[in-house]
mmCIF file of C-alpha atoms in Angstrom:
data_model
loop_
_atom_site.group_PDB
_atom_site.id
_atom_site.type_symbol
_atom_site.label_atom_id
_atom_site.label_comp_id
_atom_site.label_asym_id
_atom_site.label_seq_id
_atom_site.Cartn_x
_atom_site.Cartn_y
_atom_site.Cartn_z
ATOM 1 C CA MET O 1 73.091 371.960 186.408
ATOM 2 C CA SER O 2 76.617 373.902 186.041
ATOM 3 C CA THR O 3 77.119 377.445 187.570
ATOM 4 C CA GLN O 4 78.814 380.542 185.717
ATOM 5 C CA PRO O 5 82.333 380.533 187.292
ATOM 6 C CA ASP O 6 83.219 383.329 189.887
ATOM 7 C CA LEU O 7 86.085 385.324 188.325
ATOM 8 C CA LEU O 8 85.862 388.192 191.023
ATOM 9 C CA TYR O 9 88.250 388.341 193.991
ATOM 10 C CA SER O 10 86.310 388.464 197.228
ATOM 11 C CA GLU O 11 86.960 390.737 200.007
ATOM 12 C CA GLU O 12 88.827 387.892 202.171
ATOM 13 C CA GLU O 13 91.108 387.223 198.709
ATOM 14 C CA VAL O 14 92.085 390.721 198.323
ATOM 15 C CA ALA O 15 92.802 391.117 201.935
ATOM 16 C CA LEU O 16 94.991 387.586 201.673
ATOM 17 C CA ARG O 17 96.880 389.076 198.367
ATOM 18 C CA ALA O 18 97.793 392.415 200.220
ATOM 19 C CA ALA O 19 98.976 390.345 203.235
ATOM 20 C CA VAL O 20 101.206 387.849 201.308
ATOM 21 C CA ARG O 21 102.585 390.982 198.900
ATOM 22 C CA ASP O 22 103.494 393.419 202.216
ATOM 23 C CA LEU O 23 105.372 390.106 203.638
ATOM 24 C CA LEU O 24 107.087 389.517 200.247
ATOM 25 C CA THR O 25 108.074 393.547 199.841
ATOM 26 C CA ASP O 26 109.671 392.998 203.295
ATOM 27 C CA HIS O 27 111.458 389.639 202.688
ATOM 28 C CA CYS O 28 111.821 388.890 199.403
ATOM 29 C CA ALA O 29 113.652 391.350 197.542
ATOM 30 C CA PRO O 30 114.977 390.835 193.906
ATOM 31 C CA ALA O 31 118.481 391.212 194.780
ATOM 32 C CA ASP O 32 118.182 388.657 197.754
ATOM 33 C CA VAL O 33 116.550 386.065 195.465
ATOM 34 C CA ILE O 34 119.472 386.466 192.786
ATOM 35 C CA THR O 35 121.901 385.957 195.256
ATOM 36 C CA ARG O 36 120.466 383.076 196.430
ATOM 37 C CA THR O 37 120.270 381.814 192.906
ATOM 38 C CA GLU O 38 124.244 382.119 193.024
ATOM 39 C CA SER O 39 124.569 380.031 196.123
ATOM 40 C CA ASP O 40 124.183 376.481 197.121
ATOM 41 C CA THR O 41 120.627 377.091 199.194
ATOM 42 C CA PRO O 42 118.579 378.547 196.514
ATOM 43 C CA HIS O 43 115.366 378.135 198.471
ATOM 44 C CA ASP O 44 114.593 380.766 201.199
ATOM 45 C CA LEU O 45 113.311 378.888 204.077
ATOM 46 C CA ALA O 46 113.172 381.540 206.206
ATOM 47 C CA LEU O 47 110.429 382.864 204.089
ATOM 48 C CA TRP O 48 108.951 379.724 204.220
ATOM 49 C CA LYS O 49 108.617 379.681 207.587
ATOM 50 C CA LEU O 50 107.027 382.753 207.587
ATOM 51 C CA LEU O 51 104.597 382.077 204.934
ATOM 52 C CA ALA O 52 103.997 378.769 206.633
ATOM 53 C CA ASP O 53 104.201 379.245 210.178
ATOM 54 C CA GLY O 54 103.414 383.014 210.511
ATOM 55 C CA MET O 55 100.449 382.878 207.882
ATOM 56 C CA GLY O 56 99.201 379.504 207.594
ATOM 57 C CA LEU O 57 99.513 379.017 203.976
ATOM 58 C CA ALA O 58 100.996 375.871 204.010
ATOM 59 C CA GLY O 59 97.546 374.348 205.110
ATOM 60 C CA LEU O 60 95.216 376.276 203.012
ATOM 61 C CA LEU O 61 94.165 373.278 201.233
ATOM 62 C CA VAL O 62 93.788 370.884 204.116
ATOM 63 C CA PRO O 63 90.490 370.783 206.068
ATOM 64 C CA GLU O 64 90.389 371.874 209.332
ATOM 65 C CA ALA O 65 89.790 368.912 211.184
ATOM 66 C CA GLN O 66 93.219 367.972 209.341
ATOM 67 C CA GLY O 67 95.179 370.675 210.893
ATOM 68 C CA GLY O 68 94.918 373.123 208.118
ATOM 69 C CA GLN O 69 93.017 376.298 207.255
ATOM 70 C CA GLY O 70 89.904 374.800 205.289
ATOM 71 C CA ALA O 71 90.135 377.132 202.472
ATOM 72 C CA SER O 72 90.333 376.224 198.741
ATOM 73 C CA ALA O 73 92.075 376.507 195.580
ATOM 74 C CA ARG O 74 90.794 380.013 195.129
ATOM 75 C CA GLU O 75 92.980 381.111 198.174
ATOM 76 C CA ALA O 76 95.902 379.274 197.070
ATOM 77 C CA ALA O 77 95.620 380.633 193.452
ATOM 78 C CA VAL O 78 95.935 384.070 195.194
ATOM 79 C CA VAL O 79 98.730 383.300 197.324
ATOM 80 C CA LEU O 80 100.535 381.679 193.878
ATOM 81 C CA GLU O 81 99.764 384.753 192.014
ATOM 82 C CA GLU O 82 101.972 386.799 194.710
ATOM 83 C CA LEU O 83 104.683 384.142 195.102
ATOM 84 C CA GLY O 84 105.047 384.078 190.781
ATOM 85 C CA ARG O 85 104.964 388.050 191.254
ATOM 86 C CA ALA O 86 108.141 388.019 193.488
ATOM 87 C CA VAL O 87 109.398 384.810 192.374
ATOM 88 C CA ALA O 88 109.787 383.475 195.500
ATOM 89 C CA PRO O 89 112.273 380.663 196.024
ATOM 90 C CA VAL O 90 109.888 378.600 198.266
ATOM 91 C CA PRO O 91 108.342 375.128 198.178
ATOM 92 C CA TYR O 92 104.686 376.567 197.978
ATOM 93 C CA LEU O 93 103.448 374.917 194.845
ATOM 94 C CA THR O 94 105.508 371.460 195.300
ATOM 95 C CA SER O 95 104.450 371.163 199.032
ATOM 96 C CA ALA O 96 101.337 372.822 199.698
ATOM 97 C CA VAL O 97 99.712 372.056 196.364
ATOM 98 C CA VAL O 98 100.968 369.108 194.851
ATOM 99 C CA ALA O 99 102.148 367.042 197.494
ATOM 100 C CA THR O 100 98.996 367.906 199.905
ATOM 101 C CA GLU O 101 96.753 367.210 196.966
ATOM 102 C CA ALA O 102 98.410 363.607 196.531
ATOM 103 C CA LEU O 103 97.571 363.238 200.179
ATOM 104 C CA LEU O 104 94.055 364.363 200.557
ATOM 105 C CA ALA O 105 93.759 361.777 197.762
ATOM 106 C CA CYS O 106 95.118 359.191 199.840
ATOM 107 C CA ALA O 107 93.520 360.440 203.301
ATOM 108 C CA ASP O 108 96.695 360.008 205.154
ATOM 109 C CA GLU O 109 95.807 362.653 208.334
ATOM 110 C CA GLU O 110 99.049 362.028 209.955
ATOM 111 C CA LEU O 111 101.506 363.409 207.407
ATOM 112 C CA LEU O 112 98.759 365.561 205.754
ATOM 113 C CA GLY O 113 98.824 367.320 209.210
ATOM 114 C CA ARG O 114 102.839 367.810 209.038
ATOM 115 C CA LEU O 115 102.805 369.303 205.868
ATOM 116 C CA ALA O 116 99.817 371.545 206.372
ATOM 117 C CA SER O 117 101.842 372.999 209.699
ATOM 118 C CA GLY O 118 104.704 373.658 207.234
ATOM 119 C CA ARG O 119 107.115 372.282 209.543
ATOM 120 C CA THR O 120 107.322 369.711 207.122
ATOM 121 C CA ILE O 121 108.022 369.866 203.056
ATOM 122 C CA GLY O 122 106.548 367.192 201.003
ATOM 123 C CA ALA O 123 107.577 366.597 197.323
ATOM 124 C CA LEU O 124 105.862 364.337 194.871
ATOM 125 C CA ALA O 125 108.391 362.139 193.336
ATOM 126 C CA VAL O 126 106.971 362.847 189.662
ATOM 127 C CA GLY O 127 108.967 364.744 187.083
ATOM 128 C CA LEU O 128 107.830 368.290 186.957
ATOM 129 C CA HIS O 129 107.120 368.040 183.045
ATOM 130 C CA LEU O 130 104.568 365.899 183.427
ATOM 131 C CA ALA O 131 100.577 366.605 182.192
ATOM 132 C CA PRO O 132 97.921 365.532 184.579
ATOM 133 C CA ASP O 133 97.137 362.632 182.406
ATOM 134 C CA ALA O 134 100.786 361.491 180.988
ATOM 135 C CA ALA O 135 102.450 358.155 182.146
ATOM 136 C CA PHE O 136 104.818 358.613 185.276
ATOM 137 C CA ALA O 137 107.622 356.798 186.235
ATOM 138 C CA THR O 138 107.994 354.432 188.731
ATOM 139 C CA VAL O 139 110.324 352.875 191.239
ATOM 140 C CA ARG O 140 110.431 348.825 191.980
ATOM 141 C CA ALA O 141 108.975 347.732 194.960
ATOM 142 C CA GLU O 142 110.639 344.600 196.074
ATOM 143 C CA ASN O 143 110.253 342.916 199.443
ATOM 144 C CA GLY O 144 108.906 346.341 200.999
ATOM 145 C CA THR O 145 111.639 348.040 199.572
ATOM 146 C CA LEU O 146 112.084 350.510 197.030
ATOM 147 C CA HIS O 147 114.547 350.726 194.152
ATOM 148 C CA GLY O 148 115.060 352.946 191.251
ATOM 149 C CA GLU O 149 115.866 356.573 189.944
ATOM 150 C CA LEU O 150 113.205 359.186 189.326
ATOM 151 C CA THR O 151 114.542 362.479 187.340
ATOM 152 C CA GLY O 152 113.331 366.159 187.232
ATOM 153 C CA ILE O 153 111.590 366.325 190.674
ATOM 154 C CA ALA O 154 111.163 369.729 191.594
ATOM 155 C CA ASP O 155 112.127 370.948 195.074
ATOM 156 C CA ALA O 156 113.734 367.377 195.715
ATOM 157 C CA ALA O 157 116.879 368.948 197.554
ATOM 158 C CA VAL O 158 114.497 371.194 200.376
ATOM 159 C CA ALA O 159 111.649 368.139 200.954
ATOM 160 C CA ASP O 160 111.866 366.202 204.266
ATOM 161 C CA VAL O 161 109.118 363.591 202.874
ATOM 162 C CA LEU O 162 109.356 362.380 199.167
ATOM 163 C CA LEU O 163 105.920 360.750 197.901
ATOM 164 C CA VAL O 164 107.439 358.010 195.720
ATOM 165 C CA PRO O 165 105.046 356.015 192.997
ATOM 166 C CA ALA O 166 105.885 352.504 192.513
ATOM 167 C CA ASP O 167 105.296 349.288 190.190
ATOM 168 C CA ASP O 168 102.862 347.813 192.519
ATOM 169 C CA GLY O 169 100.698 350.784 192.140
ATOM 170 C CA GLY O 170 101.172 352.123 195.622
ATOM 171 C CA LEU O 171 102.416 355.863 196.068
ATOM 172 C CA TYR O 172 104.948 355.834 199.157
ATOM 173 C CA ALA O 173 106.345 358.087 201.767
ATOM 174 C CA VAL O 174 110.010 358.302 202.068
ATOM 175 C CA THR O 175 112.385 360.253 204.241
ATOM 176 C CA ALA O 176 114.709 362.467 202.290
ATOM 177 C CA ASP O 177 117.304 361.232 204.534
ATOM 178 C CA ALA O 178 116.849 357.966 203.107
ATOM 179 C CA VAL O 179 117.292 358.592 199.335
ATOM 180 C CA THR O 180 120.067 360.264 197.365
ATOM 181 C CA VAL O 181 119.074 363.624 195.671
ATOM 182 C CA THR O 182 121.204 364.673 192.613
ATOM 183 C CA PRO O 183 120.792 368.330 191.620
ATOM 184 C CA GLN O 184 120.260 368.791 188.090
ATOM 185 C CA VAL O 185 120.962 371.825 185.635
ATOM 186 C CA ALA O 186 117.388 373.709 185.560
ATOM 187 C CA LEU O 187 116.914 376.938 183.555
ATOM 188 C CA ASP O 188 114.799 378.418 186.550
ATOM 189 C CA LEU O 189 117.552 378.283 189.358
ATOM 190 C CA THR O 190 114.534 379.367 191.986
ATOM 191 C CA ARG O 191 112.870 376.098 191.704
ATOM 192 C CA PRO O 192 115.531 373.708 191.073
ATOM 193 C CA LEU O 193 115.464 369.960 189.918
ATOM 194 C CA ALA O 194 116.608 367.001 191.195
ATOM 195 C CA THR O 195 117.116 363.049 190.510
ATOM 196 C CA VAL O 196 116.240 361.034 193.478
ATOM 197 C CA THR O 197 117.867 357.539 193.622
ATOM 198 C CA LEU O 198 116.209 354.595 196.140
ATOM 199 C CA ALA O 199 118.333 351.934 196.810
ATOM 200 C CA GLY O 200 116.456 349.147 198.867
ATOM 201 C CA THR O 201 114.963 352.368 200.718
ATOM 202 C CA ALA O 202 112.353 351.573 203.049
ATOM 203 C CA GLY O 203 108.580 353.354 202.608
ATOM 204 C CA ARG O 204 105.162 353.670 204.033
ATOM 205 C CA ARG O 205 102.440 352.990 201.583
ATOM 206 C CA VAL O 206 99.949 356.370 201.827
ATOM 207 C CA GLY O 207 97.744 355.138 199.104
ATOM 208 C CA ASP O 208 97.170 354.426 195.644
ATOM 209 C CA ALA O 209 99.577 355.980 193.303
ATOM 210 C CA GLY O 210 97.236 356.331 190.048
ATOM 211 C CA PRO O 211 94.261 358.598 191.488
ATOM 212 C CA ALA O 212 96.794 360.504 194.022
ATOM 213 C CA VAL O 213 99.174 361.602 190.821
ATOM 214 C CA ARG O 214 96.407 362.532 188.608
ATOM 215 C CA ARG O 215 94.539 364.700 191.094
ATOM 216 C CA ALA O 216 97.812 366.513 192.132
ATOM 217 C CA LEU O 217 98.935 367.177 188.760
ATOM 218 C CA ARG O 218 95.553 368.438 187.958
ATOM 219 C CA ALA O 219 95.713 370.580 191.072
ATOM 220 C CA ALA O 220 99.320 372.115 190.015
ATOM 221 C CA ALA O 221 98.492 372.757 186.344
ATOM 222 C CA GLY O 222 95.400 374.616 187.345
ATOM 223 C CA LEU O 223 97.103 376.750 190.337
ATOM 224 C CA LEU O 224 100.167 377.182 187.811
ATOM 225 C CA ALA O 225 98.260 379.484 185.687
ATOM 226 C CA SER O 226 97.935 381.785 188.563
ATOM 227 C CA GLU O 227 102.054 381.904 189.382
ATOM 228 C CA GLN O 228 102.106 382.227 185.640
ATOM 229 C CA LEU O 229 99.780 385.475 185.896
ATOM 230 C CA GLY O 230 101.654 386.729 188.472
ATOM 231 C CA VAL O 231 104.868 386.774 186.469
ATOM 232 C CA ALA O 232 103.115 388.006 183.254
ATOM 233 C CA ASP O 233 101.425 390.748 185.343
ATOM 234 C CA TRP O 234 104.979 391.819 187.082
ATOM 235 C CA ALA O 235 106.297 392.058 183.665
ATOM 236 C CA LEU O 236 103.831 394.375 182.277
ATOM 237 C CA THR O 237 103.521 396.390 185.524
ATOM 238 C CA GLU O 238 107.132 397.056 185.740
ATOM 239 C CA THR O 239 107.673 397.612 181.774
ATOM 240 C CA VAL O 240 104.702 400.131 181.905
ATOM 241 C CA ARG O 241 106.560 402.040 184.767
ATOM 242 C CA TYR O 242 109.876 402.287 183.048
ATOM 243 C CA LEU O 243 108.747 403.401 180.056
ATOM 244 C CA LYS O 244 106.799 406.147 182.024
ATOM 245 C CA GLU O 245 109.943 407.316 183.767
ATOM 246 C CA ARG O 246 112.967 406.427 180.703
ATOM 247 C CA LYS O 247 113.351 409.275 178.294
ATOM 248 C CA GLN O 248 114.507 409.746 174.666
ATOM 249 C CA PHE O 249 115.224 412.639 172.527
ATOM 250 C CA ASN O 250 113.540 414.449 175.575
ATOM 251 C CA ARG O 251 110.133 412.741 175.938
ATOM 252 C CA PRO O 252 109.298 409.650 177.787
ATOM 253 C CA VAL O 253 109.706 406.565 175.732
ATOM 254 C CA GLY O 254 106.390 405.036 176.470
ATOM 255 C CA GLY O 255 104.833 407.928 174.712
ATOM 256 C CA PHE O 256 105.595 406.511 171.342
ATOM 257 C CA GLN O 257 102.903 405.389 169.706
ATOM 258 C CA ALA O 258 104.594 401.688 168.483
ATOM 259 C CA LEU O 259 105.424 400.997 172.440
ATOM 260 C CA LYS O 260 101.734 401.681 173.355
ATOM 261 C CA HIS O 261 100.236 399.500 170.813
ATOM 262 C CA ARG O 262 102.672 396.747 171.993
ATOM 263 C CA LEU O 263 101.609 397.436 175.961
ATOM 264 C CA ALA O 264 97.977 397.531 174.915
ATOM 265 C CA GLN O 265 98.093 394.095 173.332
ATOM 266 C CA LEU O 266 100.180 392.667 176.139
ATOM 267 C CA TRP O 267 97.465 394.274 178.776
ATOM 268 C CA LEU O 268 94.622 392.489 176.677
ATOM 269 C CA GLU O 269 96.460 389.168 176.797
ATOM 270 C CA VAL O 270 97.051 389.351 180.771
ATOM 271 C CA VAL O 271 93.308 390.388 181.326
ATOM 272 C CA HIS O 272 92.552 387.263 179.520
ATOM 273 C CA LEU O 273 94.829 385.378 181.456
ATOM 274 C CA ARG O 274 93.631 386.489 184.617
ATOM 275 C CA ALA O 275 90.317 385.413 183.687
ATOM 276 C CA ALA O 276 91.460 381.771 182.369
ATOM 277 C CA ALA O 277 93.250 381.403 185.671
ATOM 278 C CA ARG O 278 90.799 382.811 188.050
ATOM 279 C CA ALA O 279 88.286 380.153 186.241
ATOM 280 C CA ALA O 280 90.455 377.273 186.475
ATOM 281 C CA ALA O 281 90.840 378.132 190.326
ATOM 282 C CA ASP O 282 87.334 378.334 190.715
ATOM 283 C CA ALA O 283 86.699 374.948 189.167
ATOM 284 C CA LEU O 284 89.311 373.393 191.490
ATOM 285 C CA ALA O 285 87.420 374.958 194.363
ATOM 286 C CA THR O 286 83.947 374.124 193.072
ATOM 287 C CA GLY O 287 84.229 370.773 190.938
ATOM 288 C CA GLU O 288 82.560 372.282 188.441
ATOM 289 C CA ASP O 289 83.854 371.540 184.626
ATOM 290 C CA THR O 290 87.499 371.109 186.270
ATOM 291 C CA ASP O 291 89.352 369.466 183.663
ATOM 292 C CA VAL O 292 88.095 371.311 180.567
ATOM 293 C CA THR O 293 88.916 374.772 182.549
ATOM 294 C CA VAL O 294 92.066 373.589 183.735
ATOM 295 C CA ALA O 295 93.288 372.672 180.012
ATOM 296 C CA VAL O 296 91.998 375.965 178.492
ATOM 297 C CA ALA O 297 93.915 377.959 181.325
ATOM 298 C CA GLN O 298 97.161 376.129 180.712
ATOM 299 C CA ALA O 299 96.731 376.282 176.908
ATOM 300 C CA TYR O 300 96.415 379.840 177.448
ATOM 301 C CA ALA O 301 98.563 380.757 180.295
ATOM 302 C CA ALA O 302 102.166 379.654 178.989
ATOM 303 C CA PRO O 303 102.315 381.912 175.913
ATOM 304 C CA VAL O 304 101.005 384.849 177.603
ATOM 305 C CA ALA O 305 103.783 384.780 180.456
ATOM 306 C CA VAL O 306 107.159 384.128 178.413
ATOM 307 C CA ARG O 307 105.816 386.773 175.800
ATOM 308 C CA ALA O 308 105.223 389.422 178.759
ATOM 309 C CA THR O 309 108.613 388.312 180.001
ATOM 310 C CA GLU O 310 110.464 388.651 176.858
ATOM 311 C CA GLU O 311 108.706 392.254 176.174
ATOM 312 C CA ALA O 312 110.180 393.247 179.613
ATOM 313 C CA VAL O 313 113.819 392.340 178.918
ATOM 314 C CA GLN O 314 113.381 393.972 175.312
ATOM 315 C CA LEU O 315 111.573 397.068 176.280
ATOM 316 C CA HIS O 316 114.072 397.903 179.479
ATOM 317 C CA GLY O 317 116.762 397.941 176.906
ATOM 318 C CA GLY O 318 120.269 397.450 177.937
ATOM 319 C CA ILE O 319 119.055 397.346 181.715
ATOM 320 C CA GLY O 320 116.845 394.506 180.914
ATOM 321 C CA MET O 321 119.704 392.510 179.864
ATOM 322 C CA THR O 322 121.957 392.203 183.127
ATOM 323 C CA TRP O 323 121.989 389.932 185.625
ATOM 324 C CA GLU O 324 121.273 392.639 188.412
ATOM 325 C CA HIS O 325 117.886 393.727 187.262
ATOM 326 C CA PRO O 326 115.338 390.821 188.090
ATOM 327 C CA ALA O 327 113.451 390.755 184.638
ATOM 328 C CA HIS O 328 115.779 387.385 183.913
ATOM 329 C CA LEU O 329 114.026 385.791 186.813
ATOM 330 C CA HIS O 330 110.743 386.168 185.653
ATOM 331 C CA LEU O 331 111.723 385.493 182.301
ATOM 332 C CA LYS O 332 113.238 382.021 183.292
ATOM 333 C CA ARG O 333 110.440 381.142 185.387
ATOM 334 C CA ALA O 334 107.689 382.021 182.697
ATOM 335 C CA LYS O 335 109.883 379.532 180.264
ATOM 336 C CA ALA O 336 110.415 376.436 182.824
ATOM 337 C CA ASP O 337 106.802 377.156 183.709
ATOM 338 C CA SER O 338 105.928 376.590 180.172
ATOM 339 C CA LEU O 339 106.842 373.105 180.257
ATOM 340 C CA ALA O 340 105.881 372.145 183.832
ATOM 341 C CA TYR O 341 102.930 369.913 184.332
ATOM 342 C CA GLY O 342 102.443 369.915 180.514
ATOM 343 C CA THR O 343 102.680 371.871 177.660
ATOM 344 C CA ALA O 344 100.615 374.374 176.407
ATOM 345 C CA GLY O 345 100.282 371.894 173.167
ATOM 346 C CA ALA O 346 99.597 369.100 175.291
ATOM 347 C CA HIS O 347 96.954 370.839 177.256
ATOM 348 C CA ARG O 348 95.410 371.702 173.629
ATOM 349 C CA SER O 349 95.568 368.211 172.638
ATOM 350 C CA ALA O 350 93.904 366.992 176.111
ATOM 351 C CA LEU O 351 91.134 369.943 175.527
ATOM 352 C CA ALA O 352 90.145 368.479 171.968
ATOM 353 C CA GLU O 353 89.428 365.231 173.700
ATOM 354 C CA LEU O 354 87.403 366.686 176.360
ATOM 355 C CA VAL O 355 85.182 368.467 173.818
ATOM 356 C CA ASP O 356 85.546 366.105 171.241
ATOM 357 C CA LEU O 357 87.009 367.905 168.673
ATOM 358 C CA GLN O 358 90.222 365.987 167.613
ATOM 359 C CA GLY O 359 92.160 367.367 164.689
ATOM 360 C CA PRO O 360 92.256 364.938 161.449
#
């Protein structure tokens, strides 16, 4: 018997949100993020250390017996909301969610403990664009070594360990020093992509690739909705604040009825997105109707986040088009997220099959 999802935030989740937001306010200023995107080191490893070491957030999804916090997807979702709001250039989604979920499917306790501590950063060597049920590329396993090339790997440049799927059905842990990581041009400079090349690289088999990749990508798609919620909520909040202050014809711009209607519609969409994202996090935490709820959240999240950030750029007027204003960071993250872990269309197609409502 299924139970109703709990869409409200618990007291612990509210406290976690406040703590993460305070940390990001102090250590992740928009100007600093923009400066990083123009450098050769877009990732903020000092901020990652504060989140992982100082707050223990890297191990939220890992049981306490294996060195983690023993929390659930609900708490991870709260963290991702705040990281999305700040467009924080840290490998939380890729290491603390995707790589961690893959290892939980494999039950590799030693490597899992290292990721939970945050001192080791992991990345699943599967393209960022892939939906949970999509076929994924593999490398060739030959005489105990791995050969091949994998593209579109998020945060590979900062990973210490890569989890690489091979054609023998295994998932192999490979140290980053043993592979060649070549940066790719990415729209979202705060989550860089790379090509990973393996040429006779040694790897340690940690489990079966199929179930591990599917579990990891499903969790990623479900929790990405919370990141998209954070991005959209920032866009709405900042736009409302700006339109209250900006004046034309000696009155606040936000007082014009046409803009009020646009903001009211956007507010409704963000509220609906919050419900969808919370439902996905709760489903991942409880195991209730997970596939359906994740597909619904992702089908809805991408268009809302993109529209919210587009409205933010437009309604900020001239200043919204400048490189110095953070609106472009949020727009790029929203656009990149709309392709990550399956497009909205891919999730709608998956949802149609899950509920047996296929089109003609």
